[in-house]
PDB file of C-alpha atoms and ligand atoms in Angstrom:
ATOM      1  CA  MET T   1     -65.189 -35.115  16.413  1.00  0.00           C
ATOM      2  CA  ARG T   2     -67.221 -37.515  14.296  1.00  0.00           C
ATOM      3  CA  LYS T   3     -65.718 -40.834  13.247  1.00  0.00           C
ATOM      4  CA  LYS T   4     -64.369 -40.928   9.688  1.00  0.00           C
ATOM      5  CA  ILE T   5     -65.320 -44.213   8.048  1.00  0.00           C
ATOM      6  CA  VAL T   6     -64.524 -45.918   4.761  1.00  0.00           C
ATOM      7  CA  ALA T   7     -66.572 -49.102   4.489  1.00  0.00           C
ATOM      8  CA  GLY T   8     -66.400 -51.617   1.661  1.00  0.00           C
ATOM      9  CA  ASN T   9     -69.566 -53.435   0.659  1.00  0.00           C
ATOM     10  CA  TRP T  10     -68.281 -56.351  -1.376  1.00  0.00           C
ATOM     11  CA  LYS T  11     -71.858 -57.383  -2.283  1.00  0.00           C
ATOM     12  CA  MET T  12     -71.991 -60.836  -3.970  1.00  0.00           C
ATOM     13  CA  ASN T  13     -68.377 -60.742  -5.112  1.00  0.00           C
ATOM     14  CA  THR T  14     -65.193 -62.709  -4.306  1.00  0.00           C
ATOM     15  CA  LEU T  15     -64.722 -66.386  -3.541  1.00  0.00           C
ATOM     16  CA  PRO T  16     -63.368 -67.114  -0.065  1.00  0.00           C
ATOM     17  CA  ALA T  17     -59.701 -67.225  -1.103  1.00  0.00           C
ATOM     18  CA  GLU T  18     -60.067 -64.000  -3.084  1.00  0.00           C
ATOM     19  CA  GLY T  19     -61.776 -62.298  -0.169  1.00  0.00           C
ATOM     20  CA  VAL T  20     -59.008 -63.295   2.228  1.00  0.00           C
ATOM     21  CA  GLU T  21     -56.423 -62.040  -0.247  1.00  0.00           C
ATOM     22  CA  LEU T  22     -58.278 -58.722  -0.650  1.00  0.00           C
ATOM     23  CA  ALA T  23     -58.582 -58.274   3.116  1.00  0.00           C
ATOM     24  CA  LYS T  24     -54.885 -59.009   3.612  1.00  0.00           C
ATOM     25  CA  SER T  25     -53.928 -56.492   0.933  1.00  0.00           C
ATOM     26  CA  VAL T  26     -56.072 -53.818   2.592  1.00  0.00           C
ATOM     27  CA  ALA T  27     -54.423 -54.566   5.934  1.00  0.00           C
ATOM     28  CA  ALA T  28     -50.962 -54.496   4.359  1.00  0.00           C
ATOM     29  CA  GLY T  29     -51.514 -51.031   2.874  1.00  0.00           C
ATOM     30  CA  ARG T  30     -53.476 -49.577   5.754  1.00  0.00           C
ATOM     31  CA  GLY T  31     -50.390 -47.861   7.199  1.00  0.00           C
ATOM     32  CA  GLU T  32     -50.314 -45.483   4.211  1.00  0.00           C
ATOM     33  CA  VAL T  33     -53.634 -43.982   5.289  1.00  0.00           C
ATOM     34  CA  CYS T  34     -54.298 -41.650   8.230  1.00  0.00           C
ATOM     35  CA  GLU T  35     -55.015 -43.541  11.440  1.00  0.00           C
ATOM     36  CA  CYS T  36     -58.018 -41.247  11.816  1.00  0.00           C
ATOM     37  CA  VAL T  37     -59.826 -43.244   9.115  1.00  0.00           C
ATOM     38  CA  ASN T  38     -61.782 -46.289  10.314  1.00  0.00           C
ATOM     39  CA  PHE T  39     -61.863 -49.015   7.669  1.00  0.00           C
ATOM     40  CA  ILE T  40     -64.598 -51.637   7.566  1.00  0.00           C
ATOM     41  CA  VAL T  41     -64.956 -54.502   5.084  1.00  0.00           C
ATOM     42  CA  CYS T  42     -68.240 -56.325   4.495  1.00  0.00           C
ATOM     43  CA  PRO T  43     -67.651 -59.650   2.706  1.00  0.00           C
ATOM     44  CA  PRO T  44     -70.319 -62.231   1.818  1.00  0.00           C
ATOM     45  CA  PHE T  45     -71.482 -64.467   4.702  1.00  0.00           C
ATOM     46  CA  THR T  46     -69.541 -67.468   3.393  1.00  0.00           C
ATOM     47  CA  HIS T  47     -66.162 -65.999   4.195  1.00  0.00           C
ATOM     48  CA  LEU T  48     -66.872 -63.630   7.062  1.00  0.00           C
ATOM     49  CA  SER T  49     -65.120 -65.986   9.420  1.00  0.00           C
ATOM     50  CA  GLN T  50     -61.977 -66.296   7.275  1.00  0.00           C
ATOM     51  CA  VAL T  51     -61.793 -62.554   6.735  1.00  0.00           C
ATOM     52  CA  VAL T  52     -62.152 -61.890  10.477  1.00  0.00           C
ATOM     53  CA  GLU T  53     -59.276 -64.337  11.003  1.00  0.00           C
ATOM     54  CA  ALA T  54     -57.142 -62.713   8.285  1.00  0.00           C
ATOM     55  CA  LEU T  55     -57.659 -59.275   9.822  1.00  0.00           C
ATOM     56  CA  LYS T  56     -56.851 -60.248  13.410  1.00  0.00           C
ATOM     57  CA  GLY T  57     -54.299 -57.831  14.820  1.00  0.00           C
ATOM     58  CA  SER T  58     -55.196 -55.171  12.243  1.00  0.00           C
ATOM     59  CA  THR T  59     -57.364 -52.103  12.821  1.00  0.00           C
ATOM     60  CA  ILE T  60     -59.808 -53.087  10.082  1.00  0.00           C
ATOM     61  CA  ALA T  61     -63.277 -54.009  11.266  1.00  0.00           C
ATOM     62  CA  VAL T  62     -65.567 -56.538   9.625  1.00  0.00           C
ATOM     63  CA  GLY T  63     -69.282 -56.314   8.954  1.00  0.00           C
ATOM     64  CA  ALA T  64     -71.976 -58.440   7.354  1.00  0.00           C
ATOM     65  CA  GLN T  65     -74.202 -57.196   4.536  1.00  0.00           C
ATOM     66  CA  ASN T  66     -77.508 -58.227   6.093  1.00  0.00           C
ATOM     67  CA  CYS T  67     -78.973 -60.218   8.960  1.00  0.00           C
ATOM     68  CA  ALA T  68     -82.207 -62.039   9.653  1.00  0.00           C
ATOM     69  CA  ALA T  69     -85.232 -60.302  11.149  1.00  0.00           C
ATOM     70  CA  GLU T  70     -85.740 -63.155  13.629  1.00  0.00           C
ATOM     71  CA  ALA T  71     -83.474 -64.462  16.379  1.00  0.00           C
ATOM     72  CA  LYS T  72     -83.388 -68.134  15.298  1.00  0.00           C
ATOM     73  CA  GLY T  73     -85.538 -71.019  14.196  1.00  0.00           C
ATOM     74  CA  ALA T  74     -87.208 -72.319  11.051  1.00  0.00           C
ATOM     75  CA  TYR T  75     -86.125 -69.614   8.581  1.00  0.00           C
ATOM     76  CA  THR T  76     -84.377 -71.560   5.838  1.00  0.00           C
ATOM     77  CA  GLY T  77     -81.512 -69.704   4.237  1.00  0.00           C
ATOM     78  CA  GLU T  78     -81.381 -66.880   6.758  1.00  0.00           C
ATOM     79  CA  VAL T  79     -78.396 -65.869   8.902  1.00  0.00           C
ATOM     80  CA  ALA T  80     -79.044 -64.638  12.441  1.00  0.00           C
ATOM     81  CA  ALA T  81     -77.352 -61.573  13.932  1.00  0.00           C
ATOM     82  CA  SER T  82     -76.108 -63.788  16.791  1.00  0.00           C
ATOM     83  CA  MET T  83     -74.253 -65.977  14.274  1.00  0.00           C
ATOM     84  CA  ILE T  84     -72.613 -62.949  12.673  1.00  0.00           C
ATOM     85  CA  ALA T  85     -71.625 -61.550  16.054  1.00  0.00           C
ATOM     86  CA  ALA T  86     -70.202 -64.917  17.130  1.00  0.00           C
ATOM     87  CA  LEU T  87     -67.741 -64.758  14.224  1.00  0.00           C
ATOM     88  CA  GLY T  88     -66.268 -61.536  15.559  1.00  0.00           C
ATOM     89  CA  CYS T  89     -68.037 -59.064  13.276  1.00  0.00           C
ATOM     90  CA  GLU T  90     -68.675 -55.567  14.586  1.00  0.00           C
ATOM     91  CA  TYR T  91     -71.046 -54.139  11.975  1.00  0.00           C
ATOM     92  CA  VAL T  92     -74.012 -55.079   9.810  1.00  0.00           C
ATOM     93  CA  ILE T  93     -75.323 -53.211   6.775  1.00  0.00           C
ATOM     94  CA  LEU T  94     -79.108 -52.891   6.949  1.00  0.00           C
ATOM     95  CA  GLY T  95     -81.585 -51.504   4.445  1.00  0.00           C
ATOM     96  CA  HIS T  96     -79.284 -51.398   1.440  1.00  0.00           C
ATOM     97  CA  SER T  97     -81.302 -50.305  -1.601  1.00  0.00           C
ATOM     98  CA  GLU T  98     -80.601 -53.649  -3.286  1.00  0.00           C
ATOM     99  CA  ARG T  99     -82.246 -55.403  -0.323  1.00  0.00           C
ATOM    100  CA  ARG T 100     -85.191 -52.998  -0.401  1.00  0.00           C
ATOM    101  CA  GLN T 101     -85.550 -53.261  -4.186  1.00  0.00           C
ATOM    102  CA  TYR T 102     -84.893 -56.953  -4.942  1.00  0.00           C
ATOM    103  CA  TYR T 103     -85.877 -58.604  -1.662  1.00  0.00           C
ATOM    104  CA  GLY T 104     -88.775 -56.415  -0.655  1.00  0.00           C
ATOM    105  CA  GLU T 105     -87.314 -55.157   2.611  1.00  0.00           C
ATOM    106  CA  THR T 106     -89.668 -52.680   4.235  1.00  0.00           C
ATOM    107  CA  SER T 107     -89.366 -50.481   7.286  1.00  0.00           C
ATOM    108  CA  GLU T 108     -91.290 -53.152   9.180  1.00  0.00           C
ATOM    109  CA  THR T 109     -88.655 -55.796   8.391  1.00  0.00           C
ATOM    110  CA  LEU T 110     -85.844 -53.357   9.020  1.00  0.00           C
ATOM    111  CA  ASN T 111     -87.139 -52.494  12.470  1.00  0.00           C
ATOM    112  CA  LYS T 112     -86.928 -56.179  13.366  1.00  0.00           C
ATOM    113  CA  LYS T 113     -83.415 -56.458  11.907  1.00  0.00           C
ATOM    114  CA  MET T 114     -82.335 -53.428  13.926  1.00  0.00           C
ATOM    115  CA  VAL T 115     -83.623 -55.092  17.094  1.00  0.00           C
ATOM    116  CA  GLN T 116     -81.621 -58.233  16.272  1.00  0.00           C
ATOM    117  CA  ALA T 117     -78.477 -56.293  15.425  1.00  0.00           C
ATOM    118  CA  TYR T 118     -78.485 -54.347  18.690  1.00  0.00           C
ATOM    119  CA  ALA T 119     -79.495 -57.357  20.771  1.00  0.00           C
ATOM    120  CA  ASN T 120     -76.309 -59.015  19.554  1.00  0.00           C
ATOM    121  CA  GLY T 121     -73.959 -56.075  19.852  1.00  0.00           C
ATOM    122  CA  LEU T 122     -73.685 -55.372  16.129  1.00  0.00           C
ATOM    123  CA  LYS T 123     -73.495 -51.754  14.974  1.00  0.00           C
ATOM    124  CA  PRO T 124     -75.854 -51.130  12.068  1.00  0.00           C
ATOM    125  CA  ILE T 125     -74.850 -49.229   8.951  1.00  0.00           C
ATOM    126  CA  TYR T 126     -78.349 -48.151   7.956  1.00  0.00           C
ATOM    127  CA  CYS T 127     -78.780 -47.184   4.296  1.00  0.00           C
ATOM    128  CA  VAL T 128     -81.196 -44.617   2.931  1.00  0.00           C
ATOM    129  CA  GLY T 129     -81.574 -43.044  -0.500  1.00  0.00           C
ATOM    130  CA  GLU T 130     -83.933 -42.203  -3.299  1.00  0.00           C
ATOM    131  CA  SER T 131     -84.498 -43.629  -6.790  1.00  0.00           C
ATOM    132  CA  LEU T 132     -83.939 -41.634  -9.965  1.00  0.00           C
ATOM    133  CA  GLU T 133     -87.685 -41.010 -10.367  1.00  0.00           C
ATOM    134  CA  GLU T 134     -87.902 -39.740  -6.803  1.00  0.00           C
ATOM    135  CA  ARG T 135     -84.907 -37.454  -7.321  1.00  0.00           C
ATOM    136  CA  LYS T 136     -86.406 -36.093 -10.562  1.00  0.00           C
ATOM    137  CA  ALA T 137     -89.696 -35.433  -8.778  1.00  0.00           C
ATOM    138  CA  GLY T 138     -87.838 -33.554  -6.026  1.00  0.00           C
ATOM    139  CA  LYS T 139     -88.887 -36.156  -3.463  1.00  0.00           C
ATOM    140  CA  HIS T 140     -85.400 -37.120  -2.256  1.00  0.00           C
ATOM    141  CA  PHE T 141     -85.681 -35.218   1.014  1.00  0.00           C
ATOM    142  CA  ASP T 142     -89.039 -36.782   1.880  1.00  0.00           C
ATOM    143  CA  VAL T 143     -87.899 -40.293   0.962  1.00  0.00           C
ATOM    144  CA  CYS T 144     -84.811 -40.131   3.177  1.00  0.00           C
ATOM    145  CA  LYS T 145     -86.804 -38.536   5.987  1.00  0.00           C
ATOM    146  CA  ALA T 146     -89.392 -41.326   5.916  1.00  0.00           C
ATOM    147  CA  GLN T 147     -86.720 -44.057   5.805  1.00  0.00           C
ATOM    148  CA  ILE T 148     -85.171 -42.519   8.911  1.00  0.00           C
ATOM    149  CA  GLU T 149     -88.356 -41.705  10.808  1.00  0.00           C
ATOM    150  CA  GLU T 150     -89.840 -45.163  10.272  1.00  0.00           C
ATOM    151  CA  VAL T 151     -86.770 -47.028  11.540  1.00  0.00           C
ATOM    152  CA  VAL T 152     -84.090 -44.908  13.220  1.00  0.00           C
ATOM    153  CA  PHE T 153     -86.635 -42.999  15.317  1.00  0.00           C
ATOM    154  CA  ASN T 154     -87.483 -46.273  17.072  1.00  0.00           C
ATOM    155  CA  LEU T 155     -83.964 -46.538  18.509  1.00  0.00           C
ATOM    156  CA  SER T 156     -83.133 -45.505  22.057  1.00  0.00           C
ATOM    157  CA  GLU T 157     -80.645 -42.695  22.653  1.00  0.00           C
ATOM    158  CA  GLU T 158     -78.116 -45.314  23.752  1.00  0.00           C
ATOM    159  CA  GLN T 159     -78.574 -47.356  20.566  1.00  0.00           C
ATOM    160  CA  PHE T 160     -78.365 -44.274  18.382  1.00  0.00           C
ATOM    161  CA  LYS T 161     -74.784 -43.706  19.563  1.00  0.00           C
ATOM    162  CA  ASP T 162     -73.678 -46.870  17.728  1.00  0.00           C
ATOM    163  CA  LEU T 163     -75.498 -46.115  14.479  1.00  0.00           C
ATOM    164  CA  VAL T 164     -73.848 -45.285  11.172  1.00  0.00           C
ATOM    165  CA  ILE T 165     -75.990 -43.920   8.341  1.00  0.00           C
ATOM    166  CA  ALA T 166     -75.174 -44.310   4.664  1.00  0.00           C
ATOM    167  CA  TYR T 167     -76.842 -42.066   2.111  1.00  0.00           C
ATOM    168  CA  GLU T 168     -76.834 -43.941  -1.166  1.00  0.00           C
ATOM    169  CA  PRO T 169     -78.860 -42.468  -4.033  1.00  0.00           C
ATOM    170  CA  VAL T 170     -80.026 -45.485  -6.064  1.00  0.00           C
ATOM    171  CA  TRP T 171     -79.270 -43.678  -9.336  1.00  0.00           C
ATOM    172  CA  ALA T 172     -75.590 -43.429  -8.372  1.00  0.00           C
ATOM    173  CA  ILE T 173     -75.064 -47.066  -7.344  1.00  0.00           C
ATOM    174  CA  GLY T 174     -72.966 -49.017  -9.818  1.00  0.00           C
ATOM    175  CA  THR T 175     -73.837 -46.544 -12.578  1.00  0.00           C
ATOM    176  CA  GLY T 176     -70.629 -44.532 -12.648  1.00  0.00           C
ATOM    177  CA  GLU T 177     -72.788 -41.497 -11.979  1.00  0.00           C
ATOM    178  CA  THR T 178     -71.895 -39.855  -8.680  1.00  0.00           C
ATOM    179  CA  ALA T 179     -73.867 -37.280  -6.760  1.00  0.00           C
ATOM    180  CA  THR T 180     -71.958 -34.006  -6.841  1.00  0.00           C
ATOM    181  CA  ALA T 181     -70.232 -33.020  -3.618  1.00  0.00           C
ATOM    182  CA  GLU T 182     -72.846 -30.260  -3.279  1.00  0.00           C
ATOM    183  CA  GLN T 183     -75.746 -32.694  -3.716  1.00  0.00           C
ATOM    184  CA  ALA T 184     -74.194 -34.979  -1.105  1.00  0.00           C
ATOM    185  CA  GLN T 185     -73.633 -32.147   1.374  1.00  0.00           C
ATOM    186  CA  GLU T 186     -77.170 -30.816   0.895  1.00  0.00           C
ATOM    187  CA  ILE T 187     -78.844 -34.100   1.742  1.00  0.00           C
ATOM    188  CA  HIS T 188     -76.360 -35.148   4.431  1.00  0.00           C
ATOM    189  CA  ALA T 189     -77.013 -31.861   6.236  1.00  0.00           C
ATOM    190  CA  TYR T 190     -80.739 -32.457   5.865  1.00  0.00           C
ATOM    191  CA  ILE T 191     -80.438 -36.019   7.230  1.00  0.00           C
ATOM    192  CA  ARG T 192     -78.516 -34.666  10.198  1.00  0.00           C
ATOM    193  CA  GLU T 193     -81.289 -32.129  10.801  1.00  0.00           C
ATOM    194  CA  VAL T 194     -83.902 -34.907  10.767  1.00  0.00           C
ATOM    195  CA  LEU T 195     -81.775 -36.908  13.227  1.00  0.00           C
ATOM    196  CA  ALA T 196     -81.383 -33.843  15.450  1.00  0.00           C
ATOM    197  CA  SER T 197     -85.160 -33.374  15.584  1.00  0.00           C
ATOM    198  CA  LYS T 198     -85.284 -36.682  17.482  1.00  0.00           C
ATOM    199  CA  PHE T 199     -81.874 -37.164  19.081  1.00  0.00           C
ATOM    200  CA  GLY T 200     -80.786 -33.558  19.633  1.00  0.00           C
ATOM    201  CA  ALA T 201     -77.071 -32.871  20.003  1.00  0.00           C
ATOM    202  CA  ALA T 202     -76.188 -36.559  19.545  1.00  0.00           C
ATOM    203  CA  ALA T 203     -76.971 -36.121  15.832  1.00  0.00           C
ATOM    204  CA  ALA T 204     -73.759 -34.131  15.498  1.00  0.00           C
ATOM    205  CA  GLU T 205     -71.836 -37.306  16.413  1.00  0.00           C
ATOM    206  CA  CYS T 206     -73.521 -39.683  13.964  1.00  0.00           C
ATOM    207  CA  PRO T 207     -71.315 -40.623  11.005  1.00  0.00           C
ATOM    208  CA  ILE T 208     -73.159 -40.173   7.697  1.00  0.00           C
ATOM    209  CA  LEU T 209     -71.423 -41.890   4.778  1.00  0.00           C
ATOM    210  CA  TYR T 210     -71.918 -41.265   1.083  1.00  0.00           C
ATOM    211  CA  GLY T 211     -72.314 -44.236  -1.262  1.00  0.00           C
ATOM    212  CA  GLY T 212     -72.718 -44.489  -5.022  1.00  0.00           C
ATOM    213  CA  SER T 213     -69.858 -44.717  -7.545  1.00  0.00           C
ATOM    214  CA  CYS T 214     -67.431 -43.329  -4.995  1.00  0.00           C
ATOM    215  CA  LYS T 215     -63.868 -43.840  -6.249  1.00  0.00           C
ATOM    216  CA  PRO T 216     -60.334 -42.507  -5.718  1.00  0.00           C
ATOM    217  CA  SER T 217     -60.907 -39.700  -8.226  1.00  0.00           C
ATOM    218  CA  ASN T 218     -63.973 -38.219  -6.508  1.00  0.00           C
ATOM    219  CA  ALA T 219     -63.669 -39.246  -2.839  1.00  0.00           C
ATOM    220  CA  ALA T 220     -61.595 -36.282  -1.654  1.00  0.00           C
ATOM    221  CA  GLU T 221     -64.024 -33.712  -3.039  1.00  0.00           C
ATOM    222  CA  ILE T 222     -67.033 -35.439  -1.491  1.00  0.00           C
ATOM    223  CA  PHE T 223     -65.343 -36.151   1.872  1.00  0.00           C
ATOM    224  CA  ALA T 224     -64.298 -32.498   2.116  1.00  0.00           C
ATOM    225  CA  LYS T 225     -67.920 -31.530   2.721  1.00  0.00           C
ATOM    226  CA  GLU T 226     -68.839 -30.777   6.277  1.00  0.00           C
ATOM    227  CA  ASP T 227     -71.563 -33.362   6.781  1.00  0.00           C
ATOM    228  CA  VAL T 228     -69.946 -36.176   4.799  1.00  0.00           C
ATOM    229  CA  ASP T 229     -68.052 -38.472   7.149  1.00  0.00           C
ATOM    230  CA  GLY T 230     -66.794 -41.043   4.681  1.00  0.00           C
ATOM    231  CA  GLY T 231     -68.086 -43.536   2.179  1.00  0.00           C
ATOM    232  CA  LEU T 232     -69.817 -46.864   1.671  1.00  0.00           C
ATOM    233  CA  ILE T 233     -67.958 -48.235  -1.302  1.00  0.00           C
ATOM    234  CA  GLY T 234     -69.116 -50.947  -3.715  1.00  0.00           C
ATOM    235  CA  GLY T 235     -67.111 -51.601  -6.872  1.00  0.00           C
ATOM    236  CA  ALA T 236     -64.005 -49.702  -5.809  1.00  0.00           C
ATOM    237  CA  ALA T 237     -63.795 -51.724  -2.572  1.00  0.00           C
ATOM    238  CA  LEU T 238     -62.919 -54.820  -4.584  1.00  0.00           C
ATOM    239  CA  LYS T 239     -59.422 -53.523  -5.364  1.00  0.00           C
ATOM    240  CA  ALA T 240     -57.319 -52.917  -2.256  1.00  0.00           C
ATOM    241  CA  GLU T 241     -55.394 -50.147  -3.981  1.00  0.00           C
ATOM    242  CA  ASP T 242     -58.554 -48.208  -4.858  1.00  0.00           C
ATOM    243  CA  PHE T 243     -60.179 -48.812  -1.485  1.00  0.00           C
ATOM    244  CA  LEU T 244     -57.102 -47.495   0.324  1.00  0.00           C
ATOM    245  CA  ALA T 245     -56.800 -44.573  -2.078  1.00  0.00           C
ATOM    246  CA  ILE T 246     -60.370 -43.598  -1.167  1.00  0.00           C
ATOM    247  CA  GLY T 247     -59.258 -43.526   2.466  1.00  0.00           C
ATOM    248  CA  LYS T 248     -56.534 -41.091   1.476  1.00  0.00           C
ATOM    249  CA  GLY T 249     -59.328 -38.770   0.360  1.00  0.00           C
ATOM    250  CA  PHE T 250     -59.546 -37.444   3.913  1.00  0.00           C
TER     251      PHE T 250
HETATM  252  P1  LIG U 301     -70.873 -48.643  -6.034  1.00  0.00           P
HETATM  253  O1  LIG U 301     -69.725 -47.988  -5.288  1.00  0.00           O
HETATM  254  O2  LIG U 301     -70.437 -49.830  -6.829  1.00  0.00           O
HETATM  255  O3  LIG U 301     -71.650 -47.644  -6.834  1.00  0.00           O
HETATM  256  O4  LIG U 301     -71.859 -49.219  -4.918  1.00  0.00           O
HETATM  257  C1  LIG U 301     -72.242 -48.425  -3.861  1.00  0.00           C
HETATM  258  C2  LIG U 301     -72.975 -49.246  -2.872  1.00  0.00           C
HETATM  259  O5  LIG U 301     -74.080 -49.686  -3.123  1.00  0.00           O
HETATM  260  C3  LIG U 301     -72.314 -49.538  -1.592  1.00  0.00           C
HETATM  261  O6  LIG U 301     -73.198 -50.119  -0.691  1.00  0.00           O
END
């Protein structure tokens, strides 16, 4: 049985007090959702520590949205994976399309970030997905395949067991436009096939999340698909009620 995951990527939203409040509200309502759903919240760096504290004793895990490609040293403004791990975080999102697009993250950088994440016991949530132009040109399969081959294929079998993948089509992020459940299933199944070509049967255990305008009204339909194991949620993760309602989509 693959893990079912609903992860909230808060992006650059919430001040510390708001983030703590949001986390507490998610924890307070968590009992309404099946225990089979694993919730993760990914606040900004500035309040990771406070959110970890607020969620102590709950079953909600905390992740960061990024980590540095280097272990430590003269890298002004960067945050090392060891620092994130020391706060009690379990996950780190890597390769989000906003990082690739606005901060020039390449597979080369992401390979280094993966090394740092694993070296510090953080489980990566590795994002892949195509742009609108790539989708229109029918290149979405190739784009996702390359993003996986260039980074995930460098992991050991042991490391692969702790990996979560998020398929997030860029054209569906923050646009209100969602991939249809069929589109999601088609590419999730393909991603699993690519993973199986390298990792064999272990690919059947890798959670693959859908991300992109996922909300309470469409989550159930998307999560019902065989190869969709949950969601990476942006906007709708900023309201505890909506985030929890997405979890009820299972
Ligand atoms: P939205 O849910 O706001 O479209 O964002 C998705 C996303 O990018 C999560 O990482």
